[in-house]
Amino acid sequence: MPPRPRAQNGAARSDAAPAGRGQPRQRVIEAAADLLAREGRDAVTTRAVAIAAGLQPPAIYRLFGDKSGLLDAVAEHGFATFLAAKHVDPDPQDPIEDLRAGWDLAVEFGLSHPALYTLMYSEPTRAASPAFEAGMEILMGRIRRLAAGGWLRVDEEIAAAVIHATARGAVLTWLSLPEERRDPALLTALRESMVAAVTGQEPAVRDAGPAGAARTLRAVLPEQTALSGAEQQLLREWLDRLASGG
């Protein structure tokens, strides 16, 4: 089933580190996130955030440098909140269903926190966020399990790009539509187009020739101990060429 959009637009709040909520930096970040969710990005001024956090405006500059630094911290807070909500099954029974579930979770987060989600993905430089990188590792783990099982029909990096593009596109398209035109069937169609683009109904090694076999072998290569580091590197170069069809 596709994610069900939620009506509320509350601020994302992480329960991962409740002890830090009393600290000035965390109070400011949560105050800014709350203003962002309730009133939009234009409402997140240094003065308004300082008042909401019970501080003087100069404290914002001491803690974050400027408003841009504050927004970067709020975006990182969003990535960390999303990461804390992810459930990671290291050995799912059905890797394709696991991929669907991960996609649904990402889209549901975006629909539940539209202003925060837009901030998180509004600038490419935020891709260097530690929480974003940790989330990417979870995604790449899902993709490698697909590859190791012979289900992946494209290169791992392309698969990651397709998954991200369809999830972001789903969220932004949904938010751009009038409420009366928001049909959950759109989310289902986008999710299934993603699944069809990156996976096969049968393991790829059965019908994709050398490219599918190369992707499968490349995914399990790090687990092998029979080859030296130099031999693994050389084999990986060959597998990369075969996987890309070169």
Tab-separated table of C-alpha atoms in Angstrom:
chain	number	residue	atom	x	y	z
A	1	MET	CA	0.000	0.000	0.000
A	2	PRO	CA	1.243	3.552	-0.684
A	3	PRO	CA	1.903	5.899	2.264
A	4	ARG	CA	-1.204	7.662	3.538
A	5	PRO	CA	-0.777	11.473	3.593
A	6	ARG	CA	-1.363	12.966	7.003
A	7	ALA	CA	-3.393	16.095	7.555
A	8	GLN	CA	-1.197	17.602	10.239
A	9	ASN	CA	1.809	19.788	9.475
A	10	GLY	CA	3.559	19.703	12.815
A	11	ALA	CA	7.259	20.222	13.380
A	12	ALA	CA	9.476	17.182	13.242
A	13	ARG	CA	10.746	16.383	16.682
A	14	SER	CA	13.305	13.761	17.517
A	15	ASP	CA	13.077	11.702	20.704
A	16	ALA	CA	16.550	10.283	20.111
A	17	ALA	CA	18.261	12.681	22.537
A	18	PRO	CA	15.731	14.148	24.995
A	19	ALA	CA	18.500	15.221	27.367
A	20	GLY	CA	19.674	17.815	24.826
A	21	ARG	CA	16.361	19.665	24.614
A	22	GLY	CA	17.282	22.004	27.449
A	23	GLN	CA	20.453	23.162	25.692
A	24	PRO	CA	20.275	26.537	23.911
A	25	ARG	CA	21.327	25.163	20.524
A	26	GLN	CA	18.689	22.427	20.556
A	27	ARG	CA	16.017	24.850	21.814
A	28	VAL	CA	16.771	27.173	18.919
A	29	ILE	CA	16.671	24.357	16.336
A	30	GLU	CA	13.347	23.048	17.635
A	31	ALA	CA	11.876	26.557	17.815
A	32	ALA	CA	12.933	27.182	14.215
A	33	ALA	CA	11.528	23.834	13.075
A	34	ASP	CA	8.233	24.597	14.796
A	35	LEU	CA	7.980	28.049	13.162
A	36	LEU	CA	8.863	26.527	9.803
A	37	ALA	CA	6.110	23.935	10.100
A	38	ARG	CA	3.410	26.301	11.351
A	39	GLU	CA	4.112	29.475	9.379
A	40	GLY	CA	6.535	28.649	6.568
A	41	ARG	CA	10.114	29.546	5.766
A	42	ASP	CA	9.569	33.317	5.716
A	43	ALA	CA	8.537	33.193	9.370
A	44	VAL	CA	11.907	31.766	10.394
A	45	THR	CA	13.651	35.026	11.220
A	46	THR	CA	16.437	35.279	13.764
A	47	ARG	CA	14.285	37.530	15.949
A	48	ALA	CA	11.229	35.257	15.864
A	49	VAL	CA	13.302	32.152	16.536
A	50	ALA	CA	15.168	33.804	19.399
A	51	ILE	CA	11.909	34.875	21.050
A	52	ALA	CA	10.415	31.392	20.627
A	53	ALA	CA	13.527	29.831	22.139
A	54	GLY	CA	13.656	32.299	25.046
A	55	LEU	CA	16.969	33.834	23.951
A	56	GLN	CA	18.273	37.153	22.673
A	57	PRO	CA	18.798	37.460	18.861
A	58	PRO	CA	22.623	37.764	19.179
A	59	ALA	CA	22.633	34.213	20.572
A	60	ILE	CA	21.525	32.920	17.155
A	61	TYR	CA	24.633	34.391	15.561
A	62	ARG	CA	26.887	33.023	18.296
A	63	LEU	CA	25.447	29.532	17.874
A	64	PHE	CA	24.958	29.331	14.095
A	65	GLY	CA	26.874	32.196	12.493
A	66	ASP	CA	23.901	33.494	10.513
A	67	LYS	CA	20.398	32.547	9.358
A	68	SER	CA	21.806	30.256	6.686
A	69	GLY	CA	23.709	28.344	9.355
A	70	LEU	CA	20.522	28.040	11.386
A	71	LEU	CA	18.583	26.675	8.402
A	72	ASP	CA	21.372	24.157	7.751
A	73	ALA	CA	21.045	22.989	11.367
A	74	VAL	CA	17.262	22.664	11.005
A	75	ALA	CA	17.728	20.630	7.824
A	76	GLU	CA	20.180	18.344	9.638
A	77	HIS	CA	17.616	18.004	12.433
A	78	GLY	CA	15.131	16.876	9.789
A	79	PHE	CA	17.506	14.257	8.382
A	80	ALA	CA	18.258	12.983	11.897
A	81	THR	CA	14.541	12.779	12.733
A	82	PHE	CA	13.824	10.854	9.563
A	83	LEU	CA	16.780	8.543	10.191
A	84	ALA	CA	15.535	7.778	13.708
A	85	ALA	CA	12.182	6.703	12.257
A	86	LYS	CA	13.706	4.169	9.866
A	87	HIS	CA	13.400	0.490	10.675
A	88	VAL	CA	16.266	-1.492	9.205
A	89	ASP	CA	15.862	-5.223	8.660
A	90	PRO	CA	19.347	-6.598	7.929
A	91	ASP	CA	17.894	-9.718	6.326
A	92	PRO	CA	14.411	-9.038	4.906
A	93	GLN	CA	12.438	-12.000	3.597
A	94	ASP	CA	11.488	-10.047	0.468
A	95	PRO	CA	14.061	-7.410	-0.606
A	96	ILE	CA	11.650	-5.869	-3.129
A	97	GLU	CA	8.948	-5.397	-0.489
A	98	ASP	CA	11.638	-3.957	1.781
A	99	LEU	CA	12.466	-1.454	-0.985
A	100	ARG	CA	8.786	-0.509	-1.283
A	101	ALA	CA	8.523	-0.026	2.484
A	102	GLY	CA	11.586	2.234	2.539
A	103	TRP	CA	10.201	4.332	-0.331
A	104	ASP	CA	6.816	4.614	1.378
A	105	LEU	CA	8.479	5.777	4.606
A	106	ALA	CA	10.447	8.493	2.792
A	107	VAL	CA	7.366	9.776	0.965
A	108	GLU	CA	5.201	9.704	4.083
A	109	PHE	CA	7.802	11.756	5.962
A	110	GLY	CA	7.792	14.361	3.184
A	111	LEU	CA	3.987	14.561	3.082
A	112	SER	CA	3.794	14.866	6.875
A	113	HIS	CA	6.473	17.589	7.085
A	114	PRO	CA	6.269	19.493	3.790
A	115	ALA	CA	8.068	22.689	4.794
A	116	LEU	CA	10.863	20.800	6.539
A	117	TYR	CA	11.208	18.348	3.658
A	118	THR	CA	11.457	21.182	1.140
A	119	LEU	CA	14.177	22.822	3.263
A	120	MET	CA	16.085	19.534	3.577
A	121	TYR	CA	16.276	19.075	-0.182
A	122	SER	CA	16.358	22.683	-1.351
A	123	GLU	CA	20.145	22.949	-1.621
A	124	PRO	CA	22.535	20.271	-2.957
A	125	THR	CA	25.207	21.207	-0.415
A	126	ARG	CA	23.074	19.680	2.326
A	127	ALA	CA	23.765	16.248	0.858
A	128	ALA	CA	26.967	16.280	2.967
A	129	SER	CA	24.878	16.092	6.159
A	130	PRO	CA	26.060	13.243	8.432
A	131	ALA	CA	22.466	12.069	8.945
A	132	PHE	CA	21.845	12.206	5.194
A	133	GLU	CA	24.947	10.078	4.613
A	134	ALA	CA	23.768	7.582	7.239
A	135	GLY	CA	20.407	7.374	5.489
A	136	MET	CA	22.163	6.807	2.183
A	137	GLU	CA	24.052	3.892	3.715
A	138	ILE	CA	20.725	2.319	4.668
A	139	LEU	CA	19.452	2.798	1.122
A	140	MET	CA	22.639	1.409	-0.418
A	141	GLY	CA	22.347	-1.605	1.896
A	142	ARG	CA	18.884	-2.287	0.470
A	143	ILE	CA	20.224	-1.922	-3.057
A	144	ARG	CA	23.183	-4.236	-2.409
A	145	ARG	CA	20.848	-6.922	-1.065
A	146	LEU	CA	18.853	-6.655	-4.281
A	147	ALA	CA	22.046	-6.951	-6.296
A	148	ALA	CA	23.340	-9.879	-4.266
A	149	GLY	CA	20.069	-11.737	-4.860
A	150	GLY	CA	20.183	-11.049	-8.590
A	151	TRP	CA	17.150	-8.721	-8.498
A	152	LEU	CA	18.873	-5.486	-9.518
A	153	ARG	CA	18.562	-4.610	-13.209
A	154	VAL	CA	20.598	-1.364	-13.228
A	155	ASP	CA	23.835	-0.141	-11.695
A	156	GLU	CA	23.697	0.505	-7.929
A	157	GLU	CA	24.333	4.253	-8.270
A	158	ILE	CA	21.621	4.568	-10.919
A	159	ALA	CA	19.224	2.627	-8.690
A	160	ALA	CA	19.889	5.025	-5.797
A	161	ALA	CA	19.312	8.037	-8.063
A	162	VAL	CA	16.043	6.606	-9.415
A	163	ILE	CA	14.766	5.821	-5.909
A	164	HIS	CA	15.592	9.324	-4.662
A	165	ALA	CA	14.215	11.044	-7.753
A	166	THR	CA	10.882	9.226	-7.648
A	167	ALA	CA	10.430	9.764	-3.900
A	168	ARG	CA	11.217	13.476	-4.096
A	169	GLY	CA	9.132	13.843	-7.224
A	170	ALA	CA	6.204	12.110	-5.540
A	171	VAL	CA	6.340	14.440	-2.539
A	172	LEU	CA	6.801	17.669	-4.489
A	173	THR	CA	4.185	16.770	-7.098
A	174	TRP	CA	1.647	15.830	-4.426
A	175	LEU	CA	2.244	19.086	-2.541
A	176	SER	CA	1.858	21.128	-5.736
A	177	LEU	CA	-1.613	19.703	-6.421
A	178	PRO	CA	-4.885	21.155	-5.066
A	179	GLU	CA	-6.209	18.943	-2.298
A	180	GLU	CA	-9.148	17.746	-4.385
A	181	ARG	CA	-6.734	16.357	-6.998
A	182	ARG	CA	-4.486	14.463	-4.582
A	183	ASP	CA	-5.182	10.857	-5.534
A	184	PRO	CA	-3.209	8.158	-3.648
A	185	ALA	CA	-3.116	6.214	-6.918
A	186	LEU	CA	-0.453	8.707	-8.043
A	187	LEU	CA	1.846	7.593	-5.234
A	188	THR	CA	1.254	3.943	-6.042
A	189	ALA	CA	2.017	4.507	-9.733
A	190	LEU	CA	5.243	6.385	-8.982
A	191	ARG	CA	6.395	3.768	-6.492
A	192	GLU	CA	5.712	0.891	-8.847
A	193	SER	CA	7.455	2.692	-11.713
A	194	MET	CA	10.495	2.918	-9.451
A	195	VAL	CA	10.316	-0.785	-8.590
A	196	ALA	CA	9.978	-1.721	-12.266
A	197	ALA	CA	12.898	0.538	-13.221
A	198	VAL	CA	15.417	-0.863	-10.750
A	199	THR	CA	14.335	-4.477	-10.209
A	200	GLY	CA	13.067	-7.459	-12.152
A	201	GLN	CA	10.249	-9.843	-11.298
A	202	GLU	CA	12.792	-12.631	-11.690
A	203	PRO	CA	16.403	-12.467	-10.520
A	204	ALA	CA	18.370	-10.509	-13.111
A	205	VAL	CA	21.026	-13.207	-13.475
A	206	ARG	CA	18.444	-15.335	-15.275
A	207	ASP	CA	17.644	-12.877	-18.042
A	208	ALA	CA	20.140	-10.021	-18.105
A	209	GLY	CA	23.202	-11.874	-19.335
A	210	PRO	CA	26.694	-10.846	-18.218
A	211	ALA	CA	25.570	-7.437	-16.908
A	212	GLY	CA	23.154	-8.963	-14.398
A	213	ALA	CA	25.655	-11.598	-13.322
A	214	ALA	CA	28.343	-8.922	-12.917
A	215	ARG	CA	26.111	-6.796	-10.680
A	216	THR	CA	25.347	-9.808	-8.504
A	217	LEU	CA	28.986	-10.836	-8.158
A	218	ARG	CA	30.087	-7.264	-7.496
A	219	ALA	CA	27.590	-6.960	-4.642
A	220	VAL	CA	28.997	-10.001	-2.802
A	221	LEU	CA	32.658	-9.341	-3.651
A	222	PRO	CA	33.474	-7.604	-0.310
A	223	GLU	CA	32.549	-10.806	1.538
A	224	GLN	CA	35.138	-12.881	-0.332
A	225	THR	CA	38.507	-13.621	1.296
A	226	ALA	CA	40.139	-15.785	-1.369
A	227	LEU	CA	41.398	-12.781	-3.349
A	228	SER	CA	43.995	-10.223	-2.340
A	229	GLY	CA	43.124	-6.534	-2.204
A	230	ALA	CA	44.774	-5.918	-5.573
A	231	GLU	CA	42.944	-8.871	-7.125
A	232	GLN	CA	39.621	-7.663	-5.755
A	233	GLN	CA	40.273	-4.197	-7.171
A	234	LEU	CA	41.077	-5.587	-10.608
A	235	LEU	CA	38.025	-7.854	-10.571
A	236	ARG	CA	35.827	-4.947	-9.499
A	237	GLU	CA	37.054	-2.916	-12.491
A	238	TRP	CA	36.136	-5.770	-14.825
A	239	LEU	CA	32.746	-6.214	-13.138
A	240	ASP	CA	32.041	-2.464	-13.388
A	241	ARG	CA	32.636	-2.632	-17.128
A	242	LEU	CA	30.451	-5.699	-17.566
A	243	ALA	CA	27.666	-4.281	-15.372
A	244	SER	CA	27.544	-1.103	-17.449
A	245	GLY	CA	27.470	-3.089	-20.685
A	246	GLY	CA	30.853	-1.703	-21.744
